[in-house]
Tab-separated table of C-alpha atoms and ligand atoms in Angstrom:
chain	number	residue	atom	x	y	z
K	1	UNK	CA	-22.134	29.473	-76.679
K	2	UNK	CA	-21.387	32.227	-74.446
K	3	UNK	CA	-20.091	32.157	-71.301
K	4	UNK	CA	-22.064	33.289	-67.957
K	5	UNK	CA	-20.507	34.014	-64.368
K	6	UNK	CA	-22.895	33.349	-61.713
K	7	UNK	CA	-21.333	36.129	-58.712
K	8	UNK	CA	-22.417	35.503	-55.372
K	9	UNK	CA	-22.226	38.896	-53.167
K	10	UNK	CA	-22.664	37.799	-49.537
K	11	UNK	CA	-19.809	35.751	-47.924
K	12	UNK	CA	-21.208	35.607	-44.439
K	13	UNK	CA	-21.705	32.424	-42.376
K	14	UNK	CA	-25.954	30.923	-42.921
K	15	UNK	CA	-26.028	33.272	-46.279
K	16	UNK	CA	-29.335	33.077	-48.446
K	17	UNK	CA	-26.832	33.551	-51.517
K	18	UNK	CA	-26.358	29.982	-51.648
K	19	UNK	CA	-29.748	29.259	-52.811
K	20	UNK	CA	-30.159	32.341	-54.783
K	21	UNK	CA	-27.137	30.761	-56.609
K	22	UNK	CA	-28.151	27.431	-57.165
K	23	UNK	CA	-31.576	28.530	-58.529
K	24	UNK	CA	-29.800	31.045	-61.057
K	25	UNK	CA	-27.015	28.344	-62.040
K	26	UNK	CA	-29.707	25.227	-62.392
K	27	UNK	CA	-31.642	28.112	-64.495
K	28	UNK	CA	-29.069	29.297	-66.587
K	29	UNK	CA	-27.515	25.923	-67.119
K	30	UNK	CA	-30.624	24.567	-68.531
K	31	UNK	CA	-30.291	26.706	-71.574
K	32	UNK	CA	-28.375	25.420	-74.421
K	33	UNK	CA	-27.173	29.178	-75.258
K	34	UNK	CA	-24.883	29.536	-71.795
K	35	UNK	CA	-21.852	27.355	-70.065
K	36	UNK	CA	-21.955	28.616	-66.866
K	37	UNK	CA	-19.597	29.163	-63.690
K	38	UNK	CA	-19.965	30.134	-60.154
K	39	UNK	CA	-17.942	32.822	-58.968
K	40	UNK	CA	-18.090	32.384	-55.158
K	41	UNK	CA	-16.454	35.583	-53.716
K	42	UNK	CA	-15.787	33.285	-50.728
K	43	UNK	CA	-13.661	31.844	-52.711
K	44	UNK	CA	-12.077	34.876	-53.563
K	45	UNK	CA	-10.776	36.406	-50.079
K	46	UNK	CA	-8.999	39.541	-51.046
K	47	UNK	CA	-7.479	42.149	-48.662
K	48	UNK	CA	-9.606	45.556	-48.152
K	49	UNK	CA	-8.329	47.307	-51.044
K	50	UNK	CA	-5.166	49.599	-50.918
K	51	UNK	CA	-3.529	49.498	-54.758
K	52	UNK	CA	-2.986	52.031	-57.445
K	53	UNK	CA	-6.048	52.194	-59.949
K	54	UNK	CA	-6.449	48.690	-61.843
K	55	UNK	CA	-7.905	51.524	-64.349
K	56	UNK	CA	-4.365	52.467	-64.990
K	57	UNK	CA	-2.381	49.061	-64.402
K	58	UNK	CA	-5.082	47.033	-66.096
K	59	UNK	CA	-4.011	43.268	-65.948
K	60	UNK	CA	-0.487	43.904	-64.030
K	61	UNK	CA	-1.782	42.258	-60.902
K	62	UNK	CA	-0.236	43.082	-57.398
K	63	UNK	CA	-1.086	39.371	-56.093
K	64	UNK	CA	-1.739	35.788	-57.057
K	65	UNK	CA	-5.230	36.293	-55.556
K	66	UNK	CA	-5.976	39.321	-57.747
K	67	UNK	CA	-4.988	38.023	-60.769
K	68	UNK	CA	-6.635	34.523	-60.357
K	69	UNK	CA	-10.056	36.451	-59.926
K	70	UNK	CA	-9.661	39.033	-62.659
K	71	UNK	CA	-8.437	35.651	-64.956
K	72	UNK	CA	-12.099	34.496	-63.722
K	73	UNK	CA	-13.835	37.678	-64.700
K	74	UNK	CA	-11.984	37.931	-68.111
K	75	UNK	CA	-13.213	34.461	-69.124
K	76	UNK	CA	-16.687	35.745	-68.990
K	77	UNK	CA	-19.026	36.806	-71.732
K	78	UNK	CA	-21.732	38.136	-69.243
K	79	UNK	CA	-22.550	38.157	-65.826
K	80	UNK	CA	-25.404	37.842	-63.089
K	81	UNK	CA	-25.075	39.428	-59.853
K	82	UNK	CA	-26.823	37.978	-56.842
K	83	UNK	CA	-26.920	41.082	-54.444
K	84	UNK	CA	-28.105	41.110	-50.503
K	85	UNK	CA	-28.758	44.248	-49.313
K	86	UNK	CA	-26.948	45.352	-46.673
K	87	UNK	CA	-27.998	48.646	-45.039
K	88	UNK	CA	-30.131	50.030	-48.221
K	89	UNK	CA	-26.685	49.332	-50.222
K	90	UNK	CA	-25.097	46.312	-52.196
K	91	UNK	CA	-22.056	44.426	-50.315
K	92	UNK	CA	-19.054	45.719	-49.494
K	93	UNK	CA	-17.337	42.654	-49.987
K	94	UNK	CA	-19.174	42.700	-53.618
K	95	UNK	CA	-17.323	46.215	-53.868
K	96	UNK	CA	-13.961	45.634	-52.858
K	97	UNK	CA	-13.495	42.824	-55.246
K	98	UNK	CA	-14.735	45.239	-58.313
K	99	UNK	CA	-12.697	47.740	-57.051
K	100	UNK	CA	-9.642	45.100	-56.955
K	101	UNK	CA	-10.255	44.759	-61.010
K	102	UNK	CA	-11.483	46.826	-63.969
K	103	UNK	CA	-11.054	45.857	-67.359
K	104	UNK	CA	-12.040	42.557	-66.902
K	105	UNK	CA	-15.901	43.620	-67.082
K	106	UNK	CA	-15.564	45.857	-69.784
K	107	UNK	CA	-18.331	46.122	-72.542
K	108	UNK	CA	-19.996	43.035	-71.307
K	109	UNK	CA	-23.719	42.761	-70.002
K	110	UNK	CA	-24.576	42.171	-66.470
K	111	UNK	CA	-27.525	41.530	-64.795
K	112	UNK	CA	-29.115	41.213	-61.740
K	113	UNK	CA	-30.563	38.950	-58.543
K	114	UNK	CA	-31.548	40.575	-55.295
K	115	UNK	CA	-33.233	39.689	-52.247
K	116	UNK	CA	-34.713	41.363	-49.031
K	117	UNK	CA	-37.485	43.781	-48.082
K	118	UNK	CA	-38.069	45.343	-51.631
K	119	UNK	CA	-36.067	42.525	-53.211
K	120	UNK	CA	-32.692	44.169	-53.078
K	121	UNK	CA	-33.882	46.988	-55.316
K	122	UNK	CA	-31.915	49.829	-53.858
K	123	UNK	CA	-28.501	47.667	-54.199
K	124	UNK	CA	-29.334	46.636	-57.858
K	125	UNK	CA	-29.945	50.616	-58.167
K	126	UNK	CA	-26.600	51.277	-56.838
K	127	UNK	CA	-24.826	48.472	-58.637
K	128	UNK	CA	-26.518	49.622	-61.979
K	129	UNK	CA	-24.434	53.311	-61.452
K	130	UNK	CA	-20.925	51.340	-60.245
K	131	UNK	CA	-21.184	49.217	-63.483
K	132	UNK	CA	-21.651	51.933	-65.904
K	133	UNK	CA	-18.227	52.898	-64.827
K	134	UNK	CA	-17.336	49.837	-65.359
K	135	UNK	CA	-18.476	50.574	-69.322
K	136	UNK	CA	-20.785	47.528	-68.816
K	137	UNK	CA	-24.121	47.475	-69.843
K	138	UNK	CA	-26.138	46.915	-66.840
K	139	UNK	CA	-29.678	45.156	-68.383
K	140	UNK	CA	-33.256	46.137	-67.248
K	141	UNK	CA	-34.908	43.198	-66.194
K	142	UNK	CA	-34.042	41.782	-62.759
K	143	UNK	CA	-35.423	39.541	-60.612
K	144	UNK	CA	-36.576	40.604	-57.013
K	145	UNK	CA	-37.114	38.304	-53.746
K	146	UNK	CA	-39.447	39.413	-51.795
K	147	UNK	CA	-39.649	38.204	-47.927
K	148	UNK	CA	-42.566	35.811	-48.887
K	149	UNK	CA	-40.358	33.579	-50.453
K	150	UNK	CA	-37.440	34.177	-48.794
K	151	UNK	CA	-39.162	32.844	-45.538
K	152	UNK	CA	-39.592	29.726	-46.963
K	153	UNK	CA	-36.565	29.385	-48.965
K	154	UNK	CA	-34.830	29.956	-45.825
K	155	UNK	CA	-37.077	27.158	-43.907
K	156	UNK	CA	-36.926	24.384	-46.415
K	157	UNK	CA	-34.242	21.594	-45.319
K	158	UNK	CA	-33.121	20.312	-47.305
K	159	UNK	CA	-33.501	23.443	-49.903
K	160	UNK	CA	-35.880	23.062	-52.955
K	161	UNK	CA	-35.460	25.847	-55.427
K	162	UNK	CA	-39.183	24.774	-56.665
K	163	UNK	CA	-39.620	27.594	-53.897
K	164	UNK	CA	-39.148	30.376	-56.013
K	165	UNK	CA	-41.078	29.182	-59.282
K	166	UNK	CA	-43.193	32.175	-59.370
K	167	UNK	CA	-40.339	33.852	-60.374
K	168	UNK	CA	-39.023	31.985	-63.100
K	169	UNK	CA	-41.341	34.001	-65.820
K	170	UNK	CA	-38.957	36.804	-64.357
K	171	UNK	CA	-35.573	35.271	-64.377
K	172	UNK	CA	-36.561	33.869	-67.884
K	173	UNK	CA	-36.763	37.327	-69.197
K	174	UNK	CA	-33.159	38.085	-67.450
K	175	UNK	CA	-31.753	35.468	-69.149
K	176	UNK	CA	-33.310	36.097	-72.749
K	177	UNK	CA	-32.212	39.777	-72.338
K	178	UNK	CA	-28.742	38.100	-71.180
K	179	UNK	CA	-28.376	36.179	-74.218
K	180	UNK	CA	-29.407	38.890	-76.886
K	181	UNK	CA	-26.651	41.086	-74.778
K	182	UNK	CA	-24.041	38.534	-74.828
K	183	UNK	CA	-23.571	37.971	-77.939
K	184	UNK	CA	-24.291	41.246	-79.622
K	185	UNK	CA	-21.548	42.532	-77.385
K	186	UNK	CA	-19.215	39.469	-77.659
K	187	UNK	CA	-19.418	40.036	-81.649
K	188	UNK	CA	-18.907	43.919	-81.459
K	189	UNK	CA	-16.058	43.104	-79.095
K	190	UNK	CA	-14.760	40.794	-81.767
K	191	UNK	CA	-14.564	43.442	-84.305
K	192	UNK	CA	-11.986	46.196	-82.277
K	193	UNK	CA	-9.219	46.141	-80.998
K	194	UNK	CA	-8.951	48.349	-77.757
V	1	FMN	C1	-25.561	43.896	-42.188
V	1	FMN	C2	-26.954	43.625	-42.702
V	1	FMN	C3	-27.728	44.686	-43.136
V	1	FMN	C4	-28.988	44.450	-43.685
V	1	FMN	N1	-29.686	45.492	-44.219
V	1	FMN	C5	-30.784	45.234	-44.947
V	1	FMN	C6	-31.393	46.256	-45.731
V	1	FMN	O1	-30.978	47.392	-45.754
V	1	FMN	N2	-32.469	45.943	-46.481
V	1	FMN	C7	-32.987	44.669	-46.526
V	1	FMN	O2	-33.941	44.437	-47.258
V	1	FMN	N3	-32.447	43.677	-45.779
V	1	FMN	C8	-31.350	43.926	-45.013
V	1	FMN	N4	-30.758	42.934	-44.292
V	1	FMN	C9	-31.400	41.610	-44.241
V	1	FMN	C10	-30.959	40.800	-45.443
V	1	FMN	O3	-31.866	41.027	-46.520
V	1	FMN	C11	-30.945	39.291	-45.135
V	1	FMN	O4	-30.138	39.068	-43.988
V	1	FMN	C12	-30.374	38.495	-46.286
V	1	FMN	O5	-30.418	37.130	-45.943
V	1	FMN	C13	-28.934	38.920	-46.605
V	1	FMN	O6	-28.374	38.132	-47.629
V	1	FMN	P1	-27.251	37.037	-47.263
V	1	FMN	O7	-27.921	36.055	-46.316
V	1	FMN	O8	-26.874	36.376	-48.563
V	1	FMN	O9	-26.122	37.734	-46.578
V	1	FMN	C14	-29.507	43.133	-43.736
V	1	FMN	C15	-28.731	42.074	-43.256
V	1	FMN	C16	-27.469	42.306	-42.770
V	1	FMN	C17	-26.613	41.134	-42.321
């Protein structure tokens, strides 16, 4: 069984993140292959960052708050990143929590969840480049919201997330690709040591 984080990258008050999340998680948790947790970065407040290089101190954590969300991030086998796009980039909230951490993600898959007016593609471009220097292995297949849905999504009280089943083709493929990832890397993590 591997393990799947679910990271939510908008903290903001009326965020579409919410439902982004609780399609992905009722998705993901469906499968037999995944356990699956939320990792609500409003959960995680964290001062804009102003350390030394988590590169170099690794798992010494400055704070309680760091080191409760890189014990989060270590616990995972893979992840899924819901992105918003915020000015033709990903969130900087979404940044200065990676930036907080570092070898937490390491040689572990991670794919991705946008939404907007190309369905968050330029973010998920962006994020693909921050998590290769991350050494993760940032997968192909995403899934894209595009403002037709997101209209409705947005109108629906109480939320149904029936609203996005067109996509589900889509985030099926994410989480096949997820799976083979997972545990190909879990196993070859298995086997060293550094
Ligand atoms: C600060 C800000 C900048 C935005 N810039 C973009 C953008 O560059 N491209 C885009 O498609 N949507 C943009 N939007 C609209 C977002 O796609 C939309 O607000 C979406 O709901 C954001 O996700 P969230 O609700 O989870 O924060 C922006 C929204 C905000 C708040």
């Amino acid at each position: 069984m591997s393990r799947i984080q679910v990271i939510t990258s908008s903290t903001r008050e009326g965020r579409f993140s919410e439902k982004v999340a609780q399609w992905v998680v009722e998705h993901l948790e469906a499968r037999a292959d995944f356990t699956v947790d939320l990792l609500d970065l409003r959960d995680h407040p964290l001062p804009f960052f102003d350390q030394p290089p988590p590169a170099y101190t690794l798992r010494d954590y400055p704070t309680e708050a760091v080191g409760r969300l890189g014990g989060k991030l270590d616990a995972a086998d893979g992840y899924v990143i819901l992105t918003a796009e915020y000015n033709h980039g990903y969130t900087a909230v979404l940044k200065n929590a990676m930036d907080h951490t570092f070898i937490e993600w390491r040689r572990k898959p991670v794919a991705f969840v946008g939404w907007g007016n190309v369905g968050g593609a330029r973010a998920i471009e962006q994020l693909r480049e921050v998590c290769v220097e991350f050494e993760m292995a940032p997968l192909r297949h995403a899934v894209h919201i595009l403002p037709d849905l997101m209209r409705p999504a947005m109108q629906a009280d109480p939320f149904d997330p029936g609203v996005f089943n067109t996509l589900e083709a889509k985030l099926t493929l994410l989480s096949d690709d997820l799976a083979w990832w997972t545990s190909a890397l879990a196993e070859a993590r298995g086997r060293t040591r550094d």
